């Protein structure tokens, strides 16, 4: 039995290794990841720079608005810096940001980065402020009519740039601000939205001034920030706890990623298993196999073979990821602490075990269903329903990541077919013993039951006692192909 | 089964085997024996239950009732490892090479990898597929792929083979190759059970035939016994002065025009003798009296259409 199982598993593995589709799948994930990672960077670099002018009878106000637009840019730069520094040097993040906050400008940013460089952090050392999207230009004319040739692109600005938009700022008799936005491009709203924020600040400052308060004092008040630091009470650091950084949250993200990987692996394995068994069922190779090996050997051999395909893929991706990470650390592109935060041996071990459990459960069901089908069309009718069952946990994964203790997420973790997905996301959240051991025990108890039921259906399907075409016909679906007569 | 041990030369025995699918009875009460080394023809019209019976013998299906003994014991894994099976529907792994397919199935039947590959090479050479051995099966013609499938079913050198309609879909050249394969197997002492619609193959190759129709056995015996059941006819011609149709009518023979003479049904050898003596006694100026050679096809048609079960041997 073991010999037959090994031979069948090896044949399945070899069949997929020799198919171009396998290599395409193998290459596609790293390629798409690379594309996904570089997309924001490419998008930022591809975004055009918008040059704008402000027409305002109050020159001081126009200058203030331009200044507020500048502030908006540096707020964006601060967010980017904070995201990087909190990963690269979480212990010094507050100091670095305080340095920047003291002087939110290029000089302040340089000073802040200089501070991080002392810690030799790769990302921070290579940090660049976001590309400036909006550039204020002195207006080359004092009316819209005068600006029109610039706005339509017939004339360049004195700086040589194209004028993207002009804001005309007015004040009514009651001192209320209003603005006109002039641009040939009505689709892009980013500049308009940013100026809207600057105008709101100016309007509020104006309103405060009208009430007799000092505008400069108002500006100072507006710049006041409150930092909230997260602590974990179970830690032993300051205040009887330890601070929480993105590094603490990374394992949960890794868990989410692994759950997603599990979903992908099961999805692709299911398709492989189904098509494989349908081919063998359809052309009676299964009949020949049944005379050469016990049914259990065929079932387990196929499961093992396709699992090897998936594990091989995951292994190659893992190895590739490790090599890239190692190279990135060596090159200083990724700080060591980030890798340490991602590399969770316990979580990866759990992934392997949950992958095997999840794969056996879903794989055996798909194999059993496939054994009743004689054509791929028939199998697809069942795949639709089966896919809905797999997609359900996928839809819940992000809520599970955001709120792993929600009642329904906890409940779904106990459903054996969903356990592998939700447990991976919830494991890094320090579950109690019963919360992880309970669902795992239930899952382990569920596996023999599923294998037994699948074995029964597989046998009935393989022997032609249960036919998908008949089941579909009962559900009112027209079977795509006629079933042969039972006798011959 | 164990209470009635099989005789030493009986390789396969079916006793009152039935197979039903719900209300549909595919095989009803079929019993027969195949002896070691026999070439055994399993005949019957479409839907007769041949494939179902063969799948039961191959251990793929279980009988609803009755018993099947193979190598002297109820069907078991060890017996199946000594058996080769070719299903009616043709199909092999299209992405594999013929050499790999043959070796794979041989290995599944317990042959070690080295021997399996050596046998695959030898078989491909022996049956004219050497240059195709390392091409993908999908590049092969239908007939060649069929041949590969057949070779895969016998690469483990089984003592018993079950071929379901092995000749169907083959051109005359490949049919001849298949006959060669069957004769090679027989020469090696292998017992062969095959179903076919082509009566000439059964007539030429089989030692023994079983005919079933509507799931029921209609005939079980050797080819000569089957031939004896063939309705005999005689081609008779006389000079024009003799009224042959009238003579036939008055003496209880059926006559139908056949070229220049008449084809007169004589039922059997005795009838033929009675016809000849009658004609001589009536002074018929005979120009032709030619008993026709019996055909297995005629037996097949007669038994299937009659649905009576005259048996040369008790089932």
Coordinates of N, CA and C in Angstrom, one line a residue, chain A residues 286-457:
Chain A
X286 N -8.6 5.7 -13.8 CA -9.0 5.3 -12.4 C -9.3 3.8 -12.3
X287 N -10.0 3.3 -13.3 CA -10.3 1.9 -13.3 C -9.1 1.1 -13.3
X288 N -8.1 1.5 -14.2 CA -6.9 0.7 -14.2 C -6.1 0.8 -12.9
X289 N -6.1 2.1 -12.3 CA -5.5 2.3 -11.0 C -6.1 1.4 -10.0
X290 N -7.4 1.3 -10.0 CA -8.1 0.5 -9.0 C -7.7 -1.0 -9.0
X291 N -7.3 -1.4 -10.2 CA -6.9 -2.8 -10.2 C -5.4 -3.0 -9.8
X292 N -4.7 -1.8 -9.6 CA -3.3 -1.9 -9.2 C -3.0 -1.5 -7.8
X293 N -3.9 -0.7 -7.2 CA -3.6 -0.2 -5.9 C -4.9 -0.1 -5.1
X294 N -4.8 -0.2 -3.8 CA -6.0 -0.1 -2.9 C -6.5 1.4 -3.0
X295 N -7.8 1.5 -2.8 CA -8.4 2.9 -3.0 C -7.8 3.9 -2.1
X296 N -7.4 3.5 -0.8 CA -6.8 4.4 0.1 C -5.5 4.9 -0.4
X297 N -4.7 4.0 -1.0 CA -3.4 4.4 -1.6 C -3.6 5.4 -2.7
X298 N -4.6 5.3 -3.5 CA -4.8 6.2 -4.6 C -5.2 7.6 -4.0
X299 N -6.1 7.6 -3.0 CA -6.6 8.8 -2.4 C -5.4 9.5 -1.7
X300 N -4.7 8.8 -0.8 CA -3.6 9.4 -0.1 C -2.4 9.7 -1.0
X301 N -2.2 8.9 -2.0 CA -1.1 9.2 -2.9 C -1.3 10.5 -3.6
X302 N -2.5 10.7 -4.1 CA -2.8 11.9 -4.8 C -2.7 13.1 -3.9
X303 N -3.3 13.0 -2.7 CA -3.2 14.1 -1.7 C -1.7 14.4 -1.4
X304 N -0.9 13.4 -1.2 CA 0.5 13.6 -0.9 C 1.2 14.2 -2.1
X305 N 0.9 13.7 -3.3 CA 1.6 14.3 -4.5 C 1.3 15.7 -4.7
X306 N 0.0 16.1 -4.6 CA -0.3 17.5 -4.8 C 0.2 18.4 -3.6
X307 N 0.1 17.8 -2.4 CA 0.7 18.5 -1.3 C 2.1 18.8 -1.5
X308 N 2.8 17.9 -2.1 CA 4.3 18.1 -2.4 C 4.5 19.2 -3.3
X309 N 3.5 19.3 -4.3 CA 3.6 20.4 -5.3 C 3.5 21.7 -4.5
X310 N 2.5 21.8 -3.7 CA 2.2 23.1 -2.9 C 3.4 23.4 -2.0
X311 N 3.8 22.4 -1.3 CA 4.9 22.6 -0.3 C 6.2 23.0 -1.0
X312 N 6.4 22.4 -2.2 CA 7.6 22.7 -3.0 C 7.5 24.2 -3.4
X313 N 6.4 24.6 -3.8 CA 6.2 26.0 -4.2 C 6.4 27.0 -3.0
X314 N 5.8 26.6 -1.9 CA 5.9 27.5 -0.7 C 7.4 27.5 -0.2
X315 N 8.0 26.3 -0.3 CA 9.4 26.2 0.0 C 10.3 27.1 -0.8
X316 N 10.1 27.0 -2.1 CA 10.9 27.9 -3.0 C 10.7 29.3 -2.7
X317 N 9.4 29.7 -2.5 CA 9.1 31.1 -2.2 C 9.7 31.5 -0.9
X318 N 9.6 30.6 0.1 CA 10.2 30.9 1.4 C 11.7 31.1 1.3
X319 N 12.4 30.2 0.5 CA 13.8 30.3 0.3 C 14.2 31.5 -0.4
X320 N 13.4 31.8 -1.4 CA 13.7 33.1 -2.2 C 13.5 34.3 -1.3
X321 N 12.4 34.3 -0.5 CA 12.2 35.4 0.4 C 13.3 35.5 1.4
X322 N 13.8 34.4 2.0 CA 14.8 34.4 3.0 C 16.1 35.0 2.3
X323 N 16.4 34.5 1.1 CA 17.6 35.0 0.5 C 17.6 36.5 0.2
X324 N 16.4 37.0 -0.3 CA 16.2 38.4 -0.5 C 16.3 39.2 0.8
X325 N 15.7 38.7 1.8 CA 15.7 39.3 3.1 C 17.2 39.4 3.6
X326 N 17.9 38.3 3.5 CA 19.3 38.2 4.0 C 20.1 39.3 3.2
X327 N 19.9 39.3 1.9 CA 20.6 40.2 1.0 C 20.3 41.6 1.4
X328 N 19.0 41.9 1.7 CA 18.5 43.2 2.0 C 19.1 43.7 3.3
X329 N 19.2 42.8 4.3 CA 19.8 43.1 5.6 C 21.3 43.4 5.4
X330 N 21.9 42.6 4.6 CA 23.4 42.8 4.4 C 23.6 44.1 3.7
X331 N 22.7 44.5 2.8 CA 22.9 45.7 2.0 C 22.4 46.9 2.8
X332 N 21.8 46.7 3.9 CA 21.3 47.7 4.8 C 19.9 48.3 4.3
X333 N 19.3 47.6 3.4 CA 18.0 48.0 3.0 C 16.9 47.8 4.0
X334 N 17.0 46.7 4.7 CA 16.0 46.3 5.8 C 16.8 46.2 7.1
X335 N 16.3 46.8 8.1 CA 17.0 46.6 9.4 C 16.8 45.2 10.0
X336 N 17.8 44.8 10.7 CA 17.8 43.4 11.3 C 16.6 43.2 12.2
X337 N 16.2 44.3 13.0 CA 15.1 44.0 13.9 C 13.8 43.7 13.2
X338 N 13.6 44.2 12.0 CA 12.4 43.9 11.2 C 12.4 42.4 10.9
X339 N 13.5 41.9 10.4 CA 13.6 40.5 10.1 C 13.4 39.6 11.4
X340 N 13.9 40.1 12.5 CA 13.7 39.3 13.7 C 12.3 39.3 14.1
X341 N 11.6 40.4 13.8 CA 10.2 40.5 14.2 C 9.3 39.6 13.3
X342 N 9.8 39.5 12.0 CA 9.0 38.7 11.1 C 9.3 37.2 11.3
X343 N 10.5 36.9 11.6 CA 10.9 35.5 11.7 C 10.4 34.9 13.1
X344 N 9.2 34.3 13.0 CA 8.6 33.7 14.2 C 8.6 32.2 14.0
X345 N 9.6 31.5 14.5 CA 9.6 30.0 14.2 C 8.4 29.3 14.6
X346 N 7.8 29.7 15.8 CA 6.6 29.0 16.3 C 5.4 29.2 15.3
X347 N 5.4 30.4 14.7 CA 4.3 30.7 13.8 C 4.4 30.0 12.5
X348 N 5.7 29.9 12.0 CA 5.9 29.1 10.8 C 5.7 27.7 11.0
X349 N 6.0 27.1 12.2 CA 5.8 25.7 12.4 C 4.3 25.5 12.5
X350 N 3.5 26.4 13.1 CA 2.1 26.3 13.1 C 1.5 26.4 11.7
X351 N 2.1 27.2 10.9 CA 1.7 27.3 9.5 C 1.8 26.0 8.8
X352 N 3.0 25.3 9.0 CA 3.2 24.1 8.3 C 2.1 23.0 8.8
X353 N 1.9 23.0 10.1 CA 1.0 22.0 10.6 C -0.5 22.3 10.2
X354 N -0.8 23.6 10.3 CA -2.2 24.0 9.9 C -2.4 23.9 8.4
X355 N -1.3 24.1 7.6 CA -1.4 23.9 6.2 C -1.7 22.4 5.9
X356 N -1.0 21.5 6.5 CA -1.2 20.1 6.3 C -2.6 19.7 6.7
X357 N -3.1 20.2 7.9 CA -4.4 19.9 8.3 C -5.5 20.5 7.4
X358 N -5.3 21.7 7.0 CA -6.3 22.4 6.1 C -6.3 21.8 4.8
X359 N -5.1 21.4 4.3 CA -4.9 20.8 3.0 C -5.6 19.4 2.9
X360 N -5.4 18.7 4.0 CA -6.0 17.3 4.0 C -7.5 17.4 4.0
X361 N -8.0 18.3 4.8 CA -9.5 18.5 4.9 C -10.0 18.9 3.6
X362 N -9.5 20.0 3.0 CA -10.1 20.5 1.8 C -9.7 19.6 0.6
X363 N -8.5 19.1 0.6 CA -8.0 18.3 -0.5 C -8.8 17.0 -0.7
X364 N -9.0 16.3 0.4 CA -9.8 15.1 0.4 C -11.2 15.3 -0.1
X365 N -11.8 16.4 0.3 CA -13.2 16.7 -0.1 C -13.2 17.0 -1.6
X366 N -12.2 17.8 -2.1 CA -12.2 18.1 -3.5 C -11.9 16.8 -4.3
X367 N -11.1 16.0 -3.8 CA -10.8 14.7 -4.5 C -12.0 13.8 -4.6
X368 N -12.7 13.8 -3.5 CA -13.9 12.9 -3.5 C -15.0 13.5 -4.4
X369 N -15.1 14.8 -4.4 CA -16.1 15.4 -5.4 C -15.7 15.2 -6.8
X370 N -14.4 15.4 -7.0 CA -13.8 15.2 -8.4 C -14.1 13.7 -8.9
X371 N -14.0 12.8 -8.0 CA -14.2 11.4 -8.4 C -15.6 11.1 -8.9
X372 N -16.5 12.0 -8.6 CA -17.9 11.7 -9.2 C -18.1 12.4 -10.5
X373 N -17.1 13.2 -10.9 CA -17.3 14.0 -12.2 C -16.6 13.3 -13.3
X374 N -17.2 13.4 -14.5 CA -16.6 12.9 -15.7 C -16.0 13.9 -16.6
X375 N -16.5 15.2 -16.3 CA -16.0 16.3 -17.2 C -15.6 17.4 -16.2
X376 N -14.8 18.3 -16.8 CA -14.4 19.5 -16.0 C -15.5 20.4 -15.7
X377 N -16.5 20.5 -16.7 CA -17.6 21.3 -16.5 C -18.4 20.9 -15.3
X378 N -18.6 19.6 -15.2 CA -19.3 19.0 -14.0 C -18.6 19.4 -12.7
X379 N -17.3 19.3 -12.7 CA -16.5 19.6 -11.5 C -16.6 21.1 -11.2
X380 N -16.7 21.9 -12.2 CA -16.8 23.4 -12.0 C -18.1 23.8 -11.3
X381 N -19.2 23.0 -11.6 CA -20.5 23.2 -10.9 C -20.3 23.1 -9.4
X382 N -19.5 22.1 -9.0 CA -19.3 21.9 -7.6 C -18.3 22.9 -7.0
X383 N -17.3 23.2 -7.9 CA -16.2 24.1 -7.4 C -16.8 25.4 -6.9
X384 N -17.8 25.9 -7.6 CA -18.4 27.2 -7.3 C -18.8 27.2 -5.8
X385 N -19.6 26.2 -5.4 CA -20.1 26.0 -4.1 C -18.9 25.9 -3.1
X386 N -17.9 25.0 -3.5 CA -16.8 24.8 -2.6 C -16.0 26.1 -2.4
X387 N -15.9 26.8 -3.5 CA -15.1 28.1 -3.4 C -15.7 29.0 -2.4
X388 N -17.0 29.1 -2.4 CA -17.7 30.0 -1.4 C -17.3 29.7 0.0
X389 N -17.2 28.4 0.3 CA -16.8 27.9 1.6 C -15.4 28.4 1.9
X390 N -14.5 28.4 1.0 CA -13.1 28.8 1.2 C -13.0 30.3 1.3
X391 N -13.8 31.0 0.4 CA -13.7 32.4 0.3 C -14.2 33.1 1.6
X392 N -15.2 32.4 2.3 CA -15.8 33.0 3.5 C -14.7 33.4 4.5
X393 N -13.8 32.5 4.9 CA -12.7 32.9 5.8 C -11.8 34.0 5.3
X394 N -11.6 34.0 3.9 CA -10.8 35.0 3.3 C -11.4 36.4 3.5
X395 N -12.7 36.4 3.4 CA -13.4 37.7 3.6 C -13.3 38.2 5.0
X396 N -13.1 37.3 5.9 CA -13.1 37.6 7.4 C -11.7 37.8 7.9
X397 N -10.7 37.6 7.1 CA -9.3 37.7 7.6 C -8.9 39.1 8.0
X398 N -9.3 40.1 7.2 CA -9.0 41.5 7.6 C -9.7 41.9 8.9
X399 N -11.0 41.6 9.0 CA -11.6 41.9 10.3 C -11.0 41.1 11.5
X400 N -10.5 39.9 11.2 CA -9.9 39.1 12.2 C -8.5 39.7 12.6
X401 N -7.8 40.3 11.6 CA -6.6 40.9 11.9 C -6.8 42.2 12.8
X402 N -7.9 42.9 12.4 CA -8.1 44.2 13.1 C -8.7 43.9 14.5
X403 N -9.5 42.9 14.6 CA -10.2 42.7 15.9 C -10.2 41.2 16.2
X404 N -9.1 40.6 16.5 CA -9.0 39.1 16.7 C -9.8 38.6 17.8
X405 N -10.3 39.4 18.7 CA -11.0 38.9 19.9 C -12.5 39.1 19.7
X406 N -13.0 39.5 18.5 CA -14.4 39.6 18.2 C -15.1 38.3 18.4
X407 N -16.3 38.3 19.0 CA -17.0 37.0 19.3 C -17.1 36.1 18.1
X408 N -17.5 36.7 16.9 CA -17.7 35.8 15.8 C -16.4 35.3 15.2
X409 N -15.3 36.0 15.4 CA -14.0 35.5 14.9 C -13.6 34.3 15.8
X410 N -13.8 34.5 17.1 CA -13.5 33.5 18.1 C -14.3 32.2 17.7
X411 N -15.6 32.4 17.5 CA -16.5 31.3 17.2 C -16.0 30.6 15.9
X412 N -15.7 31.4 14.8 CA -15.3 30.8 13.6 C -14.0 30.0 13.7
X413 N -13.1 30.4 14.7 CA -11.9 29.7 14.9 C -12.1 28.2 15.3
X414 N -13.3 28.0 16.0 CA -13.6 26.7 16.4 C -14.3 25.8 15.4
X415 N -14.6 26.4 14.2 CA -15.2 25.6 13.1 C -14.0 24.9 12.4
X416 N -13.9 23.6 12.4 CA -12.7 22.9 11.9 C -12.2 23.3 10.5
X417 N -13.2 23.6 9.6 CA -12.8 23.9 8.2 C -12.2 25.3 8.2
X418 N -12.5 26.2 9.2 CA -12.0 27.5 9.2 C -10.8 27.7 10.1
X419 N -10.6 26.7 11.0 CA -9.6 26.8 12.0 C -8.2 27.2 11.5
X420 N -7.7 26.5 10.4 CA -6.4 26.8 9.9 C -6.2 28.3 9.6
X421 N -7.2 28.9 9.0 CA -7.1 30.3 8.6 C -7.1 31.3 9.8
X422 N -8.1 31.1 10.6 CA -8.3 32.1 11.7 C -7.2 31.9 12.8
X423 N -6.8 30.7 13.0 CA -5.8 30.5 14.0 C -4.5 31.1 13.7
X424 N -4.2 31.1 12.4 CA -2.9 31.7 12.0 C -2.9 33.2 12.2
X425 N -4.1 33.8 12.0 CA -4.2 35.3 12.3 C -4.2 35.5 13.8
X426 N -4.8 34.7 14.6 CA -5.0 34.9 16.0 C -3.8 34.5 16.8
X427 N -3.0 33.5 16.3 CA -1.9 33.0 17.1 C -1.0 34.0 17.7
X428 N -0.6 35.0 16.9 CA 0.3 36.0 17.5 C -0.3 36.9 18.5
X429 N -1.6 36.8 18.8 CA -2.3 37.7 19.7 C -2.3 37.1 21.1
X430 N -1.4 36.2 21.4 CA -1.2 35.6 22.7 C -2.5 35.0 23.2
X431 N -2.9 33.9 22.5 CA -4.2 33.3 22.9 C -4.0 32.4 24.2
X432 N -5.0 32.2 24.9 CA -4.9 31.3 26.0 C -4.8 29.9 25.5
X433 N -4.4 29.0 26.4 CA -4.2 27.6 26.0 C -5.4 27.0 25.3
X434 N -6.6 27.2 26.0 CA -7.8 26.6 25.5 C -8.2 27.2 24.1
X435 N -7.8 28.5 23.9 CA -8.2 29.1 22.7 C -7.5 28.6 21.4
X436 N -6.2 28.1 21.6 CA -5.6 27.5 20.5 C -5.6 26.0 20.5
X437 N -5.5 25.4 21.7 CA -5.4 24.0 21.8 C -6.8 23.3 21.5
X438 N -7.9 24.0 21.9 CA -9.2 23.5 21.7 C -9.5 23.4 20.2
X439 N -9.4 24.5 19.4 CA -9.7 24.3 18.0 C -8.8 23.3 17.3
X440 N -7.5 23.3 17.7 CA -6.5 22.4 17.1 C -7.0 20.9 17.3
X441 N -7.4 20.6 18.6 CA -7.8 19.3 18.9 C -9.1 18.9 18.1
X442 N -10.0 19.9 18.0 CA -11.2 19.6 17.2 C -10.9 19.4 15.8
X443 N -9.9 20.1 15.3 CA -9.5 20.0 13.9 C -8.9 18.6 13.7
X444 N -8.0 18.2 14.6 CA -7.4 16.9 14.5 C -8.4 15.7 14.6
X445 N -9.4 15.9 15.4 CA -10.5 14.9 15.5 C -11.3 14.9 14.2
X446 N -11.4 16.0 13.6 CA -12.3 16.2 12.4 C -11.6 15.5 11.2
X447 N -10.3 15.5 11.1 CA -9.6 15.0 10.0 C -9.9 13.6 9.7
X448 N -9.8 12.6 10.6 CA -10.2 11.2 10.3 C -11.6 11.1 9.8
X449 N -12.5 11.9 10.4 CA -13.9 11.9 10.0 C -14.0 12.3 8.5
X450 N -13.4 13.4 8.2 CA -13.4 13.9 6.8 C -12.8 12.9 5.8
X451 N -11.7 12.3 6.2 CA -11.0 11.3 5.4 C -11.9 10.1 5.2
X452 N -12.6 9.7 6.2 CA -13.5 8.5 6.1 C -14.6 8.8 5.2
X453 N -15.2 10.0 5.4 CA -16.4 10.3 4.5 C -15.9 10.5 3.1
X454 N -14.8 11.2 2.9 CA -14.3 11.4 1.6 C -13.9 10.1 0.9
X455 N -13.3 9.2 1.7 CA -13.0 7.9 1.2 C -14.2 7.2 0.6
X456 N -15.3 7.3 1.4 CA -16.6 6.6 1.0 C -17.1 7.2 -0.3
X457 N -17.1 8.5 -0.4 CA -17.6 9.2 -1.6 C -16.6 8.9 -2.7

